[in-house]
mmCIF file with all atom_site columns, C-alpha atoms in Angstrom:
data_model
loop_
_atom_site.group_PDB
_atom_site.id
_atom_site.type_symbol
_atom_site.label_atom_id
_atom_site.label_alt_id
_atom_site.label_comp_id
_atom_site.label_asym_id
_atom_site.label_entity_id
_atom_site.label_seq_id
_atom_site.pdbx_PDB_ins_code
_atom_site.Cartn_x
_atom_site.Cartn_y
_atom_site.Cartn_z
_atom_site.occupancy
_atom_site.B_iso_or_equiv
_atom_site.pdbx_formal_charge
_atom_site.auth_seq_id
_atom_site.auth_comp_id
_atom_site.auth_asym_id
_atom_site.auth_atom_id
_atom_site.pdbx_PDB_model_num
ATOM 1   C CA . MET V 1 1   ? -17.176 -4.978  12.531 1.00 0.00 ? 160 MET V CA 1
ATOM 2   C CA . ASN V 1 2   ? -13.790 -5.985  11.761 1.00 0.00 ? 161 ASN V CA 1
ATOM 3   C CA . LYS V 1 3   ? -11.379 -3.990  14.369 1.00 0.00 ? 162 LYS V CA 1
ATOM 4   C CA . HIS V 1 4   ? -8.021  -4.882  13.012 1.00 0.00 ? 163 HIS V CA 1
ATOM 5   C CA . ILE V 1 5   ? -6.035  -2.369  11.328 1.00 0.00 ? 164 ILE V CA 1
ATOM 6   C CA . ALA V 1 6   ? -2.721  -2.417  9.671  1.00 0.00 ? 165 ALA V CA 1
ATOM 7   C CA . LEU V 1 7   ? -0.154  0.653   9.636  1.00 0.00 ? 166 LEU V CA 1
ATOM 8   C CA . PHE V 1 8   ? 2.471   0.174   6.807  1.00 0.00 ? 167 PHE V CA 1
ATOM 9   C CA . LEU V 1 9   ? 5.626   2.026   6.705  1.00 0.00 ? 168 LEU V CA 1
ATOM 10  C CA . PRO V 1 10  ? 9.220   1.360   5.494  1.00 0.00 ? 169 PRO V CA 1
ATOM 11  C CA . SER V 1 11  ? 10.989  1.540   9.223  1.00 0.00 ? 170 SER V CA 1
ATOM 12  C CA . LEU V 1 12  ? 10.742  3.231   12.316 1.00 0.00 ? 171 LEU V CA 1
ATOM 13  C CA . ARG V 1 13  ? 13.940  4.983   11.962 1.00 0.00 ? 172 ARG V CA 1
ATOM 14  C CA . GLY V 1 14  ? 12.914  8.265   12.957 1.00 0.00 ? 173 GLY V CA 1
ATOM 15  C CA . GLY V 1 15  ? 11.099  11.340  11.629 1.00 0.00 ? 174 GLY V CA 1
ATOM 16  C CA . GLY V 1 16  ? 7.651   13.138  11.891 1.00 0.00 ? 175 GLY V CA 1
ATOM 17  C CA . ALA V 1 17  ? 5.751   10.523  9.991  1.00 0.00 ? 176 ALA V CA 1
ATOM 18  C CA . GLU V 1 18  ? 7.099   7.796   11.906 1.00 0.00 ? 177 GLU V CA 1
ATOM 19  C CA . ARG V 1 19  ? 6.104   9.173   14.922 1.00 0.00 ? 178 ARG V CA 1
ATOM 20  C CA . VAL V 1 20  ? 2.798   10.048  14.177 1.00 0.00 ? 179 VAL V CA 1
ATOM 21  C CA . MET V 1 21  ? 2.143   6.008   12.986 1.00 0.00 ? 180 MET V CA 1
ATOM 22  C CA . VAL V 1 22  ? 3.690   5.032   16.557 1.00 0.00 ? 181 VAL V CA 1
ATOM 23  C CA . ASN V 1 23  ? 1.055   7.293   18.221 1.00 0.00 ? 182 ASN V CA 1
ATOM 24  C CA . LEU V 1 24  ? -1.475  5.898   16.130 1.00 0.00 ? 183 LEU V CA 1
ATOM 25  C CA . ALA V 1 25  ? -0.886  2.482   16.771 1.00 0.00 ? 184 ALA V CA 1
ATOM 26  C CA . LYS V 1 26  ? -1.237  3.295   20.182 1.00 0.00 ? 185 LYS V CA 1
ATOM 27  C CA . ALA V 1 27  ? -4.328  5.089   19.930 1.00 0.00 ? 186 ALA V CA 1
ATOM 28  C CA . PHE V 1 28  ? -5.863  2.297   18.325 1.00 0.00 ? 187 PHE V CA 1
ATOM 29  C CA . ALA V 1 29  ? -4.708  -0.385  20.421 1.00 0.00 ? 188 ALA V CA 1
ATOM 30  C CA . LYS V 1 30  ? -5.642  1.528   23.376 1.00 0.00 ? 189 LYS V CA 1
ATOM 31  C CA . ASN V 1 31  ? -9.349  1.676   21.668 1.00 0.00 ? 190 ASN V CA 1
ATOM 32  C CA . ASN V 1 32  ? -9.418  -2.015  21.604 1.00 0.00 ? 191 ASN V CA 1
ATOM 33  C CA . PHE V 1 33  ? -8.382  -2.582  17.899 1.00 0.00 ? 192 PHE V CA 1
ATOM 34  C CA . GLN V 1 34  ? -6.217  -5.044  16.797 1.00 0.00 ? 193 GLN V CA 1
ATOM 35  C CA . VAL V 1 35  ? -3.359  -3.206  15.507 1.00 0.00 ? 194 VAL V CA 1
ATOM 36  C CA . ASP V 1 36  ? -0.421  -4.547  13.137 1.00 0.00 ? 195 ASP V CA 1
ATOM 37  C CA . LEU V 1 37  ? 2.439   -2.519  12.162 1.00 0.00 ? 196 LEU V CA 1
ATOM 38  C CA . VAL V 1 38  ? 4.044   -3.633  9.197  1.00 0.00 ? 197 VAL V CA 1
ATOM 39  C CA . LEU V 1 39  ? 7.330   -2.559  8.462  1.00 0.00 ? 198 LEU V CA 1
ATOM 40  C CA . ALA V 1 40  ? 9.446   -3.016  5.042  1.00 0.00 ? 199 ALA V CA 1
ATOM 41  C CA . LYS V 1 41  ? 12.320  -3.332  7.782  1.00 0.00 ? 200 LYS V CA 1
ATOM 42  C CA . ALA V 1 42  ? 11.877  -3.721  11.164 1.00 0.00 ? 201 ALA V CA 1
ATOM 43  C CA . GLU V 1 43  ? 14.522  -1.361  12.658 1.00 0.00 ? 202 GLU V CA 1
ATOM 44  C CA . GLY V 1 44  ? 14.912  2.135   14.305 1.00 0.00 ? 203 GLY V CA 1
ATOM 45  C CA . PRO V 1 45  ? 14.694  3.895   17.336 1.00 0.00 ? 204 PRO V CA 1
ATOM 46  C CA . TYR V 1 46  ? 10.817  3.983   17.549 1.00 0.00 ? 205 TYR V CA 1
ATOM 47  C CA . LEU V 1 47  ? 10.555  0.277   17.954 1.00 0.00 ? 206 LEU V CA 1
ATOM 48  C CA . SER V 1 48  ? 11.480  0.288   21.536 1.00 0.00 ? 207 SER V CA 1
ATOM 49  C CA . GLN V 1 49  ? 8.016   2.502   22.129 1.00 0.00 ? 208 GLN V CA 1
ATOM 50  C CA . ILE V 1 50  ? 5.989   -0.145  20.573 1.00 0.00 ? 209 ILE V CA 1
ATOM 51  C CA . SER V 1 51  ? 3.983   -2.021  23.420 1.00 0.00 ? 210 SER V CA 1
ATOM 52  C CA . SER V 1 52  ? 3.373   -5.765  23.425 1.00 0.00 ? 211 SER V CA 1
ATOM 53  C CA . ASP V 1 53  ? -0.526  -5.350  22.295 1.00 0.00 ? 212 ASP V CA 1
ATOM 54  C CA . ILE V 1 54  ? 0.720   -3.923  18.852 1.00 0.00 ? 213 ILE V CA 1
ATOM 55  C CA . ARG V 1 55  ? 1.840   -6.647  16.683 1.00 0.00 ? 214 ARG V CA 1
ATOM 56  C CA . ILE V 1 56  ? 4.870   -5.846  14.690 1.00 0.00 ? 215 ILE V CA 1
ATOM 57  C CA . VAL V 1 57  ? 5.153   -7.511  11.382 1.00 0.00 ? 216 VAL V CA 1
ATOM 58  C CA . ASP V 1 58  ? 8.740   -7.349  9.570  1.00 0.00 ? 217 ASP V CA 1
ATOM 59  C CA . LEU V 1 59  ? 8.508   -7.863  5.654  1.00 0.00 ? 218 LEU V CA 1
ATOM 60  C CA . ASN V 1 60  ? 12.247  -8.247  5.969  1.00 0.00 ? 219 ASN V CA 1
ATOM 61  C CA . ALA V 1 61  ? 12.513  -6.226  2.950  1.00 0.00 ? 220 ALA V CA 1
ATOM 62  C CA . SER V 1 62  ? 15.911  -4.329  2.019  1.00 0.00 ? 221 SER V CA 1
ATOM 63  C CA . ARG V 1 63  ? 14.143  -1.675  0.079  1.00 0.00 ? 222 ARG V CA 1
ATOM 64  C CA . VAL V 1 64  ? 10.522  -0.161  0.467  1.00 0.00 ? 223 VAL V CA 1
ATOM 65  C CA . ALA V 1 65  ? 10.072  -1.632  -3.566 1.00 0.00 ? 224 ALA V CA 1
ATOM 66  C CA . LEU V 1 66  ? 10.825  -5.274  -2.548 1.00 0.00 ? 225 LEU V CA 1
ATOM 67  C CA . SER V 1 67  ? 8.100   -5.360  0.088  1.00 0.00 ? 226 SER V CA 1
ATOM 68  C CA . LEU V 1 68  ? 5.545   -5.276  -2.233 1.00 0.00 ? 227 LEU V CA 1
ATOM 69  C CA . PHE V 1 69  ? 4.591   -8.964  -2.548 1.00 0.00 ? 228 PHE V CA 1
ATOM 70  C CA . PRO V 1 70  ? 5.175   -9.514  1.059  1.00 0.00 ? 229 PRO V CA 1
ATOM 71  C CA . LEU V 1 71  ? 2.904   -6.852  1.698  1.00 0.00 ? 230 LEU V CA 1
ATOM 72  C CA . ALA V 1 72  ? 0.340   -8.271  -0.683 1.00 0.00 ? 231 ALA V CA 1
ATOM 73  C CA . LYS V 1 73  ? 0.717   -11.874 1.097  1.00 0.00 ? 232 LYS V CA 1
ATOM 74  C CA . TYR V 1 74  ? -0.035  -10.107 4.914  1.00 0.00 ? 233 TYR V CA 1
ATOM 75  C CA . LEU V 1 75  ? -3.088  -8.479  3.248  1.00 0.00 ? 234 LEU V CA 1
ATOM 76  C CA . ARG V 1 76  ? -4.577  -11.702 1.844  1.00 0.00 ? 235 ARG V CA 1
ATOM 77  C CA . LYS V 1 77  ? -3.606  -14.104 5.154  1.00 0.00 ? 236 LYS V CA 1
ATOM 78  C CA . ASN V 1 78  ? -4.687  -11.402 7.608  1.00 0.00 ? 237 ASN V CA 1
ATOM 79  C CA . LYS V 1 79  ? -7.388  -9.383  5.896  1.00 0.00 ? 238 LYS V CA 1
ATOM 80  C CA . PRO V 1 80  ? -7.394  -6.321  7.956  1.00 0.00 ? 239 PRO V CA 1
ATOM 81  C CA . PHE V 1 81  ? -10.354 -3.773  7.806  1.00 0.00 ? 240 PHE V CA 1
ATOM 82  C CA . ALA V 1 82  ? -7.848  -1.115  6.890  1.00 0.00 ? 241 ALA V CA 1
ATOM 83  C CA . LEU V 1 83  ? -4.194  -0.254  5.790  1.00 0.00 ? 242 LEU V CA 1
ATOM 84  C CA . ILE V 1 84  ? -3.134  2.912   6.629  1.00 0.00 ? 243 ILE V CA 1
ATOM 85  C CA . SER V 1 85  ? 0.249   4.151   5.089  1.00 0.00 ? 244 SER V CA 1
ATOM 86  C CA . ALA V 1 86  ? 2.779   7.303   5.335  1.00 0.00 ? 245 ALA V CA 1
ATOM 87  C CA . LEU V 1 87  ? 5.542   8.745   2.921  1.00 0.00 ? 246 LEU V CA 1
ATOM 88  C CA . ASN V 1 88  ? 5.309   8.616   -0.658 1.00 0.00 ? 247 ASN V CA 1
ATOM 89  C CA . HIS V 1 89  ? 7.155   5.670   -1.753 1.00 0.00 ? 248 HIS V CA 1
ATOM 90  C CA . ALA V 1 90  ? 5.221   3.763   0.936  1.00 0.00 ? 249 ALA V CA 1
ATOM 91  C CA . ASN V 1 91  ? 1.794   5.008   -0.154 1.00 0.00 ? 250 ASN V CA 1
ATOM 92  C CA . ILE V 1 92  ? 2.654   3.471   -3.893 1.00 0.00 ? 251 ILE V CA 1
ATOM 93  C CA . ILE V 1 93  ? 3.495   0.165   -2.628 1.00 0.00 ? 252 ILE V CA 1
ATOM 94  C CA . ALA V 1 94  ? 0.465   0.259   -0.223 1.00 0.00 ? 253 ALA V CA 1
ATOM 95  C CA . ILE V 1 95  ? -1.872  1.022   -3.266 1.00 0.00 ? 254 ILE V CA 1
ATOM 96  C CA . LEU V 1 96  ? -0.107  -1.428  -5.488 1.00 0.00 ? 255 LEU V CA 1
ATOM 97  C CA . ALA V 1 97  ? -0.053  -4.060  -3.003 1.00 0.00 ? 256 ALA V CA 1
ATOM 98  C CA . ALA V 1 98  ? -3.856  -3.730  -2.008 1.00 0.00 ? 257 ALA V CA 1
ATOM 99  C CA . GLU V 1 99  ? -4.853  -3.953  -5.873 1.00 0.00 ? 258 GLU V CA 1
ATOM 100 C CA . ILE V 1 100 ? -2.436  -7.305  -6.243 1.00 0.00 ? 259 ILE V CA 1
ATOM 101 C CA . SER V 1 101 ? -3.879  -9.124  -3.141 1.00 0.00 ? 260 SER V CA 1
ATOM 102 C CA . LEU V 1 102 ? -7.504  -8.779  -4.456 1.00 0.00 ? 261 LEU V CA 1
ATOM 103 C CA . THR V 1 103 ? -9.068  -8.088  -0.896 1.00 0.00 ? 262 THR V CA 1
ATOM 104 C CA . LYS V 1 104 ? -11.354 -5.312  -0.330 1.00 0.00 ? 263 LYS V CA 1
ATOM 105 C CA . ILE V 1 105 ? -9.111  -3.199  2.166  1.00 0.00 ? 264 ILE V CA 1
ATOM 106 C CA . LYS V 1 106 ? -9.952  0.504   2.995  1.00 0.00 ? 265 LYS V CA 1
ATOM 107 C CA . ILE V 1 107 ? -6.358  2.529   2.193  1.00 0.00 ? 266 ILE V CA 1
ATOM 108 C CA . ILE V 1 108 ? -5.732  5.624   3.773  1.00 0.00 ? 267 ILE V CA 1
ATOM 109 C CA . LEU V 1 109 ? -2.708  7.518   2.624  1.00 0.00 ? 268 LEU V CA 1
#
């Protein structure tokens, strides 16, 4: 089984969804999953809480909508088993990116 999971968020600027996703990333990593925290823009106070066993992927997009094609490219190249997303606008981009990446990825919103 592919034990590679990607978690997608706009950033780690703070808030409940970001905290939950950081905690999920830590729990998956602790249970021997390869975890990528894919961020439209890698910024925010929670970045300092990410351990070295979690890979941070910075799509370097100024807006979440502009991360659509970089996220699709990431999915095509890295082929994680599942993509977990939070927050409405990020969820929409996650769904669209999965569709245009032409990969068979499970999406959890």
